[in-house]
């Protein structure tokens, strides 16, 4: 059995939508939340799950569209991971973001739901994310305080060394790959006092040695295929989530 949780709603952006973890059978994005929900359903076939996350969303659209839906659905458990895209914007204010995030956590807790919140993971190996390292560290401190004040469950991704390794990432060096998502799902289970299905502490297999020249070629390819398109979208006010909708908008059993 899943303990006191028989329904779960996941809120957020690409991290929670599951970008980087395609289902081998369908090609659809899977991700840590789907993996966690599937593990819960294996313990309790009556378990239900909704995932409202949409890639590319900033904090305020998540709070405006997804939080009210979670309140409507009234699950036992809600996860909320947001503001990562905001921190990539120049001039982002972690304290102001945290204040709005805490309001949403308080709203969700007032329904009687247990709430999961997440810090960001260690960015030092990611050239794009490391540009916001100081803002992310400040936001992480705020999130830890929010969890304490609101009685939320904290999933501290910063203290998961395997996630700081580039072998946890996709080719875009930003999103987690299937192995990274599997480890987050295991960590979520552990935080909730449930047995994880994989060992998230386990080191990655040894990487094949590469030359300096090969790494520079890969850096140029990354900049061309991922960094430059990202810069263009930001300049044009576009998002990878434009016109996308939630993949699981209602609570339903997990296959």
C-alpha atoms as an extended CHARMM CRD file, in Angstrom:
* protein
*
       255  EXT
         1         1  UNK       CA              0.0000000000        0.0000000000        0.0000000000  PROA      1               0.0000000000
         2         2  UNK       CA              1.0300000000        3.6570000000       -0.4690000000  PROA      2               0.0000000000
         3         3  UNK       CA              0.2960000000        4.7010000000        3.1050000000  PROA      3               0.0000000000
         4         4  UNK       CA             -1.9310000000        7.7270000000        3.3940000000  PROA      4               0.0000000000
         5         5  UNK       CA             -1.4890000000        8.8180000000       -0.2500000000  PROA      5               0.0000000000
         6         6  UNK       CA             -3.9160000000        7.4380000000       -2.7990000000  PROA      6               0.0000000000
         7         7  UNK       CA             -3.9210000000       10.3800000000       -5.2310000000  PROA      7               0.0000000000
         8         8  UNK       CA             -1.1330000000       12.6200000000       -6.4770000000  PROA      8               0.0000000000
         9         9  UNK       CA             -0.9340000000       15.7830000000       -8.6210000000  PROA      9               0.0000000000
        10        10  UNK       CA              2.3770000000       17.0180000000      -10.0570000000  PROA      10              0.0000000000
        11        11  UNK       CA              2.8430000000       20.7420000000      -10.8130000000  PROA      11              0.0000000000
        12        12  UNK       CA              5.7010000000       22.5260000000      -12.5390000000  PROA      12              0.0000000000
        13        13  UNK       CA              7.6860000000       22.8850000000      -15.7460000000  PROA      13              0.0000000000
        14        14  UNK       CA              9.8660000000       20.6460000000      -17.9470000000  PROA      14              0.0000000000
        15        15  UNK       CA             11.5180000000       18.9620000000      -14.9670000000  PROA      15              0.0000000000
        16        16  UNK       CA              8.1600000000       17.6000000000      -13.7770000000  PROA      16              0.0000000000
        17        17  UNK       CA              6.6750000000       17.1170000000      -17.2380000000  PROA      17              0.0000000000
        18        18  UNK       CA              9.5300000000       14.6850000000      -17.8100000000  PROA      18              0.0000000000
        19        19  UNK       CA             11.5150000000       16.2600000000      -20.6400000000  PROA      19              0.0000000000
        20        20  UNK       CA             14.5790000000       14.1410000000      -21.3680000000  PROA      20              0.0000000000
        21        21  UNK       CA             12.9810000000       10.8110000000      -20.4210000000  PROA      21              0.0000000000
        22        22  UNK       CA             11.0160000000        9.4750000000      -23.4200000000  PROA      22              0.0000000000
        23        23  UNK       CA              8.9990000000        6.3000000000      -22.9190000000  PROA      23              0.0000000000
        24        24  UNK       CA             10.6660000000        3.5800000000      -25.0490000000  PROA      24              0.0000000000
        25        25  UNK       CA              7.2500000000        2.2200000000      -26.0630000000  PROA      25              0.0000000000
        26        26  UNK       CA              5.4830000000        5.4560000000      -27.0400000000  PROA      26              0.0000000000
        27        27  UNK       CA              8.1140000000        8.1860000000      -27.2610000000  PROA      27              0.0000000000
        28        28  UNK       CA              6.0270000000       10.3450000000      -24.9040000000  PROA      28              0.0000000000
        29        29  UNK       CA              7.8160000000       12.1650000000      -22.1090000000  PROA      29              0.0000000000
        30        30  UNK       CA              7.8420000000       10.1450000000      -18.8970000000  PROA      30              0.0000000000
        31        31  UNK       CA             10.0400000000       11.6280000000      -16.1520000000  PROA      31              0.0000000000
        32        32  UNK       CA             10.4600000000       11.2470000000      -12.4290000000  PROA      32              0.0000000000
        33        33  UNK       CA              6.8250000000       12.0600000000      -11.5580000000  PROA      33              0.0000000000
        34        34  UNK       CA              5.4870000000        9.3580000000      -13.8880000000  PROA      34              0.0000000000
        35        35  UNK       CA              8.0500000000        6.9210000000      -12.5110000000  PROA      35              0.0000000000
        36        36  UNK       CA              7.1210000000        7.7490000000       -8.9220000000  PROA      36              0.0000000000
        37        37  UNK       CA              3.3900000000        7.4410000000       -9.6750000000  PROA      37              0.0000000000
        38        38  UNK       CA              3.9580000000        4.0800000000      -11.3520000000  PROA      38              0.0000000000
        39        39  UNK       CA              5.8380000000        2.8380000000       -8.2790000000  PROA      39              0.0000000000
        40        40  UNK       CA              2.9490000000        3.9750000000       -6.0880000000  PROA      40              0.0000000000
        41        41  UNK       CA              0.4530000000        2.2100000000       -8.3500000000  PROA      41              0.0000000000
        42        42  UNK       CA              2.4170000000       -1.0270000000       -8.1270000000  PROA      42              0.0000000000
        43        43  UNK       CA              1.8120000000       -0.8960000000       -4.3670000000  PROA      43              0.0000000000
        44        44  UNK       CA             -1.8300000000        0.2010000000       -4.6770000000  PROA      44              0.0000000000
        45        45  UNK       CA             -3.6830000000       -0.4120000000       -7.9840000000  PROA      45              0.0000000000
        46        46  UNK       CA             -6.3080000000        2.1550000000       -6.9170000000  PROA      46              0.0000000000
        47        47  UNK       CA             -3.7410000000        4.9680000000       -6.8550000000  PROA      47              0.0000000000
        48        48  UNK       CA             -4.5600000000        7.9230000000       -9.1700000000  PROA      48              0.0000000000
        49        49  UNK       CA             -2.2840000000       10.5370000000      -10.6970000000  PROA      49              0.0000000000
        50        50  UNK       CA             -2.4440000000       13.8030000000      -12.6600000000  PROA      50              0.0000000000
        51        51  UNK       CA              0.4620000000       15.7580000000      -14.1270000000  PROA      51              0.0000000000
        52        52  UNK       CA             -0.2540000000       19.4120000000      -14.9690000000  PROA      52              0.0000000000
        53        53  UNK       CA              3.3640000000       20.4330000000      -15.6360000000  PROA      53              0.0000000000
        54        54  UNK       CA              4.2200000000       22.1650000000      -18.9150000000  PROA      54              0.0000000000
        55        55  UNK       CA              7.7470000000       22.8250000000      -20.1220000000  PROA      55              0.0000000000
        56        56  UNK       CA              9.0460000000       26.3720000000      -20.3130000000  PROA      56              0.0000000000
        57        57  UNK       CA              6.5810000000       27.9090000000      -17.8530000000  PROA      57              0.0000000000
        58        58  UNK       CA              7.5910000000       30.6500000000      -15.4810000000  PROA      58              0.0000000000
        59        59  UNK       CA              6.4920000000       30.6610000000      -11.8510000000  PROA      59              0.0000000000
        60        60  UNK       CA              3.4750000000       32.9560000000      -12.1840000000  PROA      60              0.0000000000
        61        61  UNK       CA              1.7160000000       30.9960000000      -14.9670000000  PROA      61              0.0000000000
        62        62  UNK       CA              2.2210000000       27.8370000000      -12.9190000000  PROA      62              0.0000000000
        63        63  UNK       CA              0.6900000000       29.4710000000       -9.8660000000  PROA      63              0.0000000000
        64        64  UNK       CA             -2.1450000000       30.9920000000      -11.9110000000  PROA      64              0.0000000000
        65        65  UNK       CA             -3.1640000000       27.9000000000      -13.8910000000  PROA      65              0.0000000000
        66        66  UNK       CA             -1.9070000000       24.7620000000      -12.1620000000  PROA      66              0.0000000000
        67        67  UNK       CA             -2.3600000000       25.5050000000       -8.4560000000  PROA      67              0.0000000000
        68        68  UNK       CA             -6.1360000000       26.2090000000       -8.7410000000  PROA      68              0.0000000000
        69        69  UNK       CA             -6.5290000000       22.9590000000      -10.6790000000  PROA      69              0.0000000000
        70        70  UNK       CA             -4.7090000000       21.0500000000       -7.9630000000  PROA      70              0.0000000000
        71        71  UNK       CA             -7.0210000000       22.6150000000       -5.3810000000  PROA      71              0.0000000000
        72        72  UNK       CA            -10.0010000000       21.5030000000       -7.4800000000  PROA      72              0.0000000000
        73        73  UNK       CA             -8.6980000000       17.9440000000       -7.7740000000  PROA      73              0.0000000000
        74        74  UNK       CA             -8.0630000000       17.6870000000       -4.0000000000  PROA      74              0.0000000000
        75        75  UNK       CA             -5.3540000000       14.9970000000       -4.0570000000  PROA      75              0.0000000000
        76        76  UNK       CA             -3.6510000000       13.5820000000       -0.9830000000  PROA      76              0.0000000000
        77        77  UNK       CA             -0.2230000000       14.5710000000       -2.3050000000  PROA      77              0.0000000000
        78        78  UNK       CA              0.9870000000       17.4700000000       -4.4880000000  PROA      78              0.0000000000
        79        79  UNK       CA              4.4660000000       18.1960000000       -5.8060000000  PROA      79              0.0000000000
        80        80  UNK       CA              5.4150000000       21.7460000000       -6.7670000000  PROA      80              0.0000000000
        81        81  UNK       CA              8.7140000000       22.5240000000       -8.4710000000  PROA      81              0.0000000000
        82        82  UNK       CA              8.8440000000       25.9250000000      -10.1510000000  PROA      82              0.0000000000
        83        83  UNK       CA             10.8640000000       29.1480000000      -10.6860000000  PROA      83              0.0000000000
        84        84  UNK       CA             13.8400000000       27.5200000000      -12.4220000000  PROA      84              0.0000000000
        85        85  UNK       CA             12.9650000000       29.2610000000      -15.6850000000  PROA      85              0.0000000000
        86        86  UNK       CA             12.5580000000       32.5690000000      -13.8390000000  PROA      86              0.0000000000
        87        87  UNK       CA             16.0770000000       32.2940000000      -12.4260000000  PROA      87              0.0000000000
        88        88  UNK       CA             17.4540000000       32.1690000000      -15.9720000000  PROA      88              0.0000000000
        89        89  UNK       CA             16.0180000000       35.6520000000      -16.6130000000  PROA      89              0.0000000000
        90        90  UNK       CA             18.2980000000       38.6580000000      -15.9740000000  PROA      90              0.0000000000
        91        91  UNK       CA             17.3720000000       40.4520000000      -12.7930000000  PROA      91              0.0000000000
        92        92  UNK       CA             15.4560000000       37.5480000000      -11.2460000000  PROA      92              0.0000000000
        93        93  UNK       CA             14.7850000000       38.1620000000       -7.5350000000  PROA      93              0.0000000000
        94        94  UNK       CA             14.9030000000       34.9130000000       -5.5210000000  PROA      94              0.0000000000
        95        95  UNK       CA             13.2850000000       36.5110000000       -2.4680000000  PROA      95              0.0000000000
        96        96  UNK       CA             10.2950000000       37.7740000000       -4.4650000000  PROA      96              0.0000000000
        97        97  UNK       CA              9.9260000000       34.4410000000       -6.2630000000  PROA      97              0.0000000000
        98        98  UNK       CA             10.0750000000       32.5870000000       -2.9480000000  PROA      98              0.0000000000
        99        99  UNK       CA              7.3590000000       34.7740000000       -1.4480000000  PROA      99              0.0000000000
       100       100  UNK       CA              4.9530000000       33.8910000000       -4.2610000000  PROA      100             0.0000000000
       101       101  UNK       CA              5.9660000000       30.2300000000       -4.1490000000  PROA      101             0.0000000000
       102       102  UNK       CA              5.3060000000       30.0620000000       -0.4170000000  PROA      102             0.0000000000
       103       103  UNK       CA              1.8310000000       31.4770000000       -0.9220000000  PROA      103             0.0000000000
       104       104  UNK       CA              1.0630000000       28.6140000000       -3.3010000000  PROA      104             0.0000000000
       105       105  UNK       CA              2.4550000000       26.0180000000       -0.8890000000  PROA      105             0.0000000000
       106       106  UNK       CA              0.2900000000       27.4610000000        1.8870000000  PROA      106             0.0000000000
       107       107  UNK       CA             -2.7830000000       27.3120000000       -0.3860000000  PROA      107             0.0000000000
       108       108  UNK       CA             -2.1190000000       23.6580000000       -1.2040000000  PROA      108             0.0000000000
       109       109  UNK       CA             -1.4420000000       22.7420000000        2.4180000000  PROA      109             0.0000000000
       110       110  UNK       CA             -4.7370000000       24.3840000000        3.4260000000  PROA      110             0.0000000000
       111       111  UNK       CA             -6.5950000000       21.7330000000        1.3840000000  PROA      111             0.0000000000
       112       112  UNK       CA             -5.1610000000       19.0380000000        3.6610000000  PROA      112             0.0000000000
       113       113  UNK       CA             -2.7180000000       17.7600000000        1.0310000000  PROA      113             0.0000000000
       114       114  UNK       CA              0.8710000000       16.8580000000        1.7640000000  PROA      114             0.0000000000
       115       115  UNK       CA              3.1840000000       18.9340000000       -0.4350000000  PROA      115             0.0000000000
       116       116  UNK       CA              6.5970000000       18.1680000000       -1.9130000000  PROA      116             0.0000000000
       117       117  UNK       CA              8.9360000000       21.0490000000       -2.7870000000  PROA      117             0.0000000000
       118       118  UNK       CA             12.3050000000       20.8160000000       -4.5210000000  PROA      118             0.0000000000
       119       119  UNK       CA             15.5890000000       22.6890000000       -4.4910000000  PROA      119             0.0000000000
       120       120  UNK       CA             17.5450000000       22.9940000000       -7.7180000000  PROA      120             0.0000000000
       121       121  UNK       CA             20.3550000000       20.5330000000       -8.3320000000  PROA      121             0.0000000000
       122       122  UNK       CA             24.0590000000       21.3450000000       -8.3610000000  PROA      122             0.0000000000
       123       123  UNK       CA             24.8160000000       23.3650000000      -11.4910000000  PROA      123             0.0000000000
       124       124  UNK       CA             28.5930000000       23.4500000000      -11.4590000000  PROA      124             0.0000000000
       125       125  UNK       CA             28.9780000000       21.0140000000      -14.3510000000  PROA      125             0.0000000000
       126       126  UNK       CA             26.4040000000       22.7800000000      -16.5610000000  PROA      126             0.0000000000
       127       127  UNK       CA             27.7760000000       25.8450000000      -18.3920000000  PROA      127             0.0000000000
       128       128  UNK       CA             24.3250000000       27.3890000000      -18.8580000000  PROA      128             0.0000000000
       129       129  UNK       CA             22.9380000000       26.7360000000      -15.3930000000  PROA      129             0.0000000000
       130       130  UNK       CA             26.1670000000       27.6860000000      -13.6580000000  PROA      130             0.0000000000
       131       131  UNK       CA             25.6250000000       31.2630000000      -14.8680000000  PROA      131             0.0000000000
       132       132  UNK       CA             22.8200000000       31.5140000000      -12.2930000000  PROA      132             0.0000000000
       133       133  UNK       CA             24.6030000000       29.6440000000       -9.5130000000  PROA      133             0.0000000000
       134       134  UNK       CA             24.4020000000       32.4500000000       -6.9490000000  PROA      134             0.0000000000
       135       135  UNK       CA             20.6870000000       33.0920000000       -7.5720000000  PROA      135             0.0000000000
       136       136  UNK       CA             19.9790000000       29.3710000000       -7.4420000000  PROA      136             0.0000000000
       137       137  UNK       CA             21.8010000000       28.9950000000       -4.1180000000  PROA      137             0.0000000000
       138       138  UNK       CA             19.7170000000       31.8330000000       -2.6550000000  PROA      138             0.0000000000
       139       139  UNK       CA             16.5020000000       30.3040000000       -4.0040000000  PROA      139             0.0000000000
       140       140  UNK       CA             17.4410000000       26.9260000000       -2.5530000000  PROA      140             0.0000000000
       141       141  UNK       CA             17.8360000000       28.4900000000        0.8930000000  PROA      141             0.0000000000
       142       142  UNK       CA             14.4000000000       30.0820000000        0.5740000000  PROA      142             0.0000000000
       143       143  UNK       CA             12.8430000000       26.7650000000       -0.4710000000  PROA      143             0.0000000000
       144       144  UNK       CA             14.3400000000       24.9760000000        2.5190000000  PROA      144             0.0000000000
       145       145  UNK       CA             12.8340000000       27.6430000000        4.7770000000  PROA      145             0.0000000000
       146       146  UNK       CA              9.4650000000       27.3720000000        3.0250000000  PROA      146             0.0000000000
       147       147  UNK       CA              9.4100000000       23.6150000000        3.6060000000  PROA      147             0.0000000000
       148       148  UNK       CA             10.1420000000       24.1400000000        7.2930000000  PROA      148             0.0000000000
       149       149  UNK       CA              7.5490000000       26.8640000000        7.8110000000  PROA      149             0.0000000000
       150       150  UNK       CA              4.7660000000       25.2070000000        5.8190000000  PROA      150             0.0000000000
       151       151  UNK       CA              5.3240000000       21.6260000000        6.9500000000  PROA      151             0.0000000000
       152       152  UNK       CA              6.1290000000       20.5020000000        3.3990000000  PROA      152             0.0000000000
       153       153  UNK       CA              8.3410000000       17.5880000000        2.4010000000  PROA      153             0.0000000000
       154       154  UNK       CA             11.6960000000       18.8000000000        1.0500000000  PROA      154             0.0000000000
       155       155  UNK       CA             13.4070000000       17.0050000000       -1.8290000000  PROA      155             0.0000000000
       156       156  UNK       CA             16.8640000000       18.5740000000       -1.7070000000  PROA      156             0.0000000000
       157       157  UNK       CA             18.3020000000       17.8470000000       -5.1330000000  PROA      157             0.0000000000
       158       158  UNK       CA             21.4160000000       19.9170000000       -4.4120000000  PROA      158             0.0000000000
       159       159  UNK       CA             22.7370000000       17.2300000000       -2.0780000000  PROA      159             0.0000000000
       160       160  UNK       CA             22.3780000000       14.4590000000       -4.6830000000  PROA      160             0.0000000000
       161       161  UNK       CA             25.8940000000       14.1910000000       -6.1910000000  PROA      161             0.0000000000
       162       162  UNK       CA             24.8220000000       11.9590000000       -9.1220000000  PROA      162             0.0000000000
       163       163  UNK       CA             22.6670000000       14.7950000000      -10.4940000000  PROA      163             0.0000000000
       164       164  UNK       CA             25.6320000000       17.1660000000      -10.7340000000  PROA      164             0.0000000000
       165       165  UNK       CA             27.3430000000       14.7320000000      -13.1330000000  PROA      165             0.0000000000
       166       166  UNK       CA             26.8070000000       15.3940000000      -16.8440000000  PROA      166             0.0000000000
       167       167  UNK       CA             26.0080000000       11.6990000000      -17.2390000000  PROA      167             0.0000000000
       168       168  UNK       CA             22.6650000000       12.5250000000      -15.5940000000  PROA      168             0.0000000000
       169       169  UNK       CA             21.8070000000       15.0000000000      -18.3750000000  PROA      169             0.0000000000
       170       170  UNK       CA             20.5760000000       14.9230000000      -21.9300000000  PROA      170             0.0000000000
       171       171  UNK       CA             22.5850000000       16.3720000000      -24.8140000000  PROA      171             0.0000000000
       172       172  UNK       CA             21.1790000000       19.8320000000      -24.0390000000  PROA      172             0.0000000000
       173       173  UNK       CA             23.1170000000       19.7270000000      -20.7210000000  PROA      173             0.0000000000
       174       174  UNK       CA             20.0500000000       21.1300000000      -18.9800000000  PROA      174             0.0000000000
       175       175  UNK       CA             17.4090000000       18.4250000000      -18.5970000000  PROA      175             0.0000000000
       176       176  UNK       CA             17.8160000000       15.1090000000      -16.8340000000  PROA      176             0.0000000000
       177       177  UNK       CA             18.0450000000       11.9170000000      -18.8870000000  PROA      177             0.0000000000
       178       178  UNK       CA             16.2360000000        8.6540000000      -17.9990000000  PROA      178             0.0000000000
       179       179  UNK       CA             18.8670000000        7.7170000000      -15.4230000000  PROA      179             0.0000000000
       180       180  UNK       CA             18.6300000000       11.1270000000      -13.7700000000  PROA      180             0.0000000000
       181       181  UNK       CA             14.8320000000       11.0190000000      -13.6530000000  PROA      181             0.0000000000
       182       182  UNK       CA             14.9120000000        7.5080000000      -12.1610000000  PROA      182             0.0000000000
       183       183  UNK       CA             17.1550000000        8.7330000000       -9.3460000000  PROA      183             0.0000000000
       184       184  UNK       CA             14.8760000000       11.6760000000       -8.5750000000  PROA      184             0.0000000000
       185       185  UNK       CA             11.8810000000        9.3090000000       -8.4000000000  PROA      185             0.0000000000
       186       186  UNK       CA             13.8140000000        7.1510000000       -5.9500000000  PROA      186             0.0000000000
       187       187  UNK       CA             14.7290000000       10.1770000000       -3.8470000000  PROA      187             0.0000000000
       188       188  UNK       CA             11.0690000000       11.2920000000       -3.7130000000  PROA      188             0.0000000000
       189       189  UNK       CA             10.0600000000        7.8630000000       -2.4360000000  PROA      189             0.0000000000
       190       190  UNK       CA             12.8060000000        7.9890000000        0.1670000000  PROA      190             0.0000000000
       191       191  UNK       CA             11.7230000000       11.4520000000        1.3800000000  PROA      191             0.0000000000
       192       192  UNK       CA              8.1770000000       10.1400000000        1.8340000000  PROA      192             0.0000000000
       193       193  UNK       CA              9.4050000000        7.1500000000        3.8080000000  PROA      193             0.0000000000
       194       194  UNK       CA              8.7000000000        4.6530000000        1.0370000000  PROA      194             0.0000000000
       195       195  UNK       CA             11.1820000000        2.0940000000       -0.3140000000  PROA      195             0.0000000000
       196       196  UNK       CA             12.9250000000        3.4500000000       -3.4400000000  PROA      196             0.0000000000
       197       197  UNK       CA             13.0660000000        1.1910000000       -6.4800000000  PROA      197             0.0000000000
       198       198  UNK       CA             16.6470000000        2.1600000000       -7.4180000000  PROA      198             0.0000000000
       199       199  UNK       CA             19.6850000000        3.2960000000       -5.4330000000  PROA      199             0.0000000000
       200       200  UNK       CA             20.0500000000        6.9990000000       -6.2080000000  PROA      200             0.0000000000
       201       201  UNK       CA             23.4200000000        7.0900000000       -4.4340000000  PROA      201             0.0000000000
       202       202  UNK       CA             25.0430000000        4.6340000000       -6.8520000000  PROA      202             0.0000000000
       203       203  UNK       CA             27.9080000000        6.1040000000       -8.9060000000  PROA      203             0.0000000000
       204       204  UNK       CA             27.5890000000        6.2800000000      -12.6700000000  PROA      204             0.0000000000
       205       205  UNK       CA             29.4790000000        3.7420000000      -14.7780000000  PROA      205             0.0000000000
       206       206  UNK       CA             32.9410000000        4.9210000000      -15.7600000000  PROA      206             0.0000000000
       207       207  UNK       CA             32.8700000000        7.3370000000      -18.6900000000  PROA      207             0.0000000000
       208       208  UNK       CA             34.9760000000        6.7020000000      -21.7740000000  PROA      208             0.0000000000
       209       209  UNK       CA             38.0400000000        8.9840000000      -21.9010000000  PROA      209             0.0000000000
       210       210  UNK       CA             37.7910000000       11.9530000000      -24.2790000000  PROA      210             0.0000000000
       211       211  UNK       CA             40.3460000000       14.3670000000      -25.6870000000  PROA      211             0.0000000000
       212       212  UNK       CA             40.4110000000       18.1400000000      -25.2420000000  PROA      212             0.0000000000
       213       213  UNK       CA             39.6870000000       18.5360000000      -28.9530000000  PROA      213             0.0000000000
       214       214  UNK       CA             36.6600000000       16.2590000000      -28.8350000000  PROA      214             0.0000000000
       215       215  UNK       CA             35.2260000000       18.1980000000      -25.8660000000  PROA      215             0.0000000000
       216       216  UNK       CA             35.6430000000       21.5040000000      -27.7210000000  PROA      216             0.0000000000
       217       217  UNK       CA             33.8660000000       20.0730000000      -30.7790000000  PROA      217             0.0000000000
       218       218  UNK       CA             31.0260000000       18.9700000000      -28.5170000000  PROA      218             0.0000000000
       219       219  UNK       CA             30.9030000000       22.4290000000      -26.9210000000  PROA      219             0.0000000000
       220       220  UNK       CA             30.5130000000       24.0460000000      -30.3510000000  PROA      220             0.0000000000
       221       221  UNK       CA             27.7800000000       21.5630000000      -31.3070000000  PROA      221             0.0000000000
       222       222  UNK       CA             25.9640000000       22.2190000000      -28.0170000000  PROA      222             0.0000000000
       223       223  UNK       CA             26.1080000000       25.9740000000      -28.5420000000  PROA      223             0.0000000000
       224       224  UNK       CA             24.7670000000       25.6510000000      -32.0920000000  PROA      224             0.0000000000
       225       225  UNK       CA             22.0120000000       23.1230000000      -31.3870000000  PROA      225             0.0000000000
       226       226  UNK       CA             20.8520000000       24.1980000000      -27.9240000000  PROA      226             0.0000000000
       227       227  UNK       CA             22.2930000000       27.4770000000      -26.6130000000  PROA      227             0.0000000000
       228       228  UNK       CA             21.6670000000       29.6320000000      -29.6760000000  PROA      228             0.0000000000
       229       229  UNK       CA             18.0350000000       28.4550000000      -30.1500000000  PROA      229             0.0000000000
       230       230  UNK       CA             17.4490000000       29.1170000000      -26.4280000000  PROA      230             0.0000000000
       231       231  UNK       CA             18.8160000000       32.6660000000      -26.7920000000  PROA      231             0.0000000000
       232       232  UNK       CA             16.5980000000       33.2410000000      -29.8410000000  PROA      232             0.0000000000
       233       233  UNK       CA             13.4760000000       32.0710000000      -28.0110000000  PROA      233             0.0000000000
       234       234  UNK       CA             14.2440000000       34.3540000000      -25.0820000000  PROA      234             0.0000000000
       235       235  UNK       CA             14.7760000000       37.3350000000      -27.4170000000  PROA      235             0.0000000000
       236       236  UNK       CA             11.4730000000       36.6340000000      -29.2020000000  PROA      236             0.0000000000
       237       237  UNK       CA              9.4760000000       36.0240000000      -26.0190000000  PROA      237             0.0000000000
       238       238  UNK       CA              8.7510000000       32.4490000000      -27.0270000000  PROA      238             0.0000000000
       239       239  UNK       CA              8.7980000000       29.2590000000      -24.9470000000  PROA      239             0.0000000000
       240       240  UNK       CA              9.1010000000       25.5650000000      -25.6840000000  PROA      240             0.0000000000
       241       241  UNK       CA              5.7600000000       25.2110000000      -23.9070000000  PROA      241             0.0000000000
       242       242  UNK       CA              3.8150000000       27.5710000000      -26.1640000000  PROA      242             0.0000000000
       243       243  UNK       CA              0.5330000000       25.9300000000      -27.2120000000  PROA      243             0.0000000000
       244       244  UNK       CA              1.2350000000       22.8620000000      -25.0580000000  PROA      244             0.0000000000
       245       245  UNK       CA             -1.2490000000       21.5470000000      -22.5140000000  PROA      245             0.0000000000
       246       246  UNK       CA             -0.9210000000       19.2230000000      -19.5210000000  PROA      246             0.0000000000
       247       247  UNK       CA             -0.2920000000       15.5980000000      -20.4120000000  PROA      247             0.0000000000
       248       248  UNK       CA             -2.4720000000       14.2110000000      -17.5820000000  PROA      248             0.0000000000
       249       249  UNK       CA             -5.0150000000       16.9350000000      -16.6830000000  PROA      249             0.0000000000
       250       250  UNK       CA             -7.2390000000       14.7450000000      -14.4930000000  PROA      250             0.0000000000
       251       251  UNK       CA             -6.6420000000       12.1910000000      -11.7740000000  PROA      251             0.0000000000
       252       252  UNK       CA             -6.7150000000        8.7360000000      -13.2970000000  PROA      252             0.0000000000
       253       253  UNK       CA             -5.2600000000        5.2730000000      -12.6300000000  PROA      253             0.0000000000
       254       254  UNK       CA             -1.6580000000        4.6880000000      -13.6820000000  PROA      254             0.0000000000
       255       255  UNK       CA             -1.1320000000        1.9980000000      -16.3620000000  PROA      255             0.0000000000
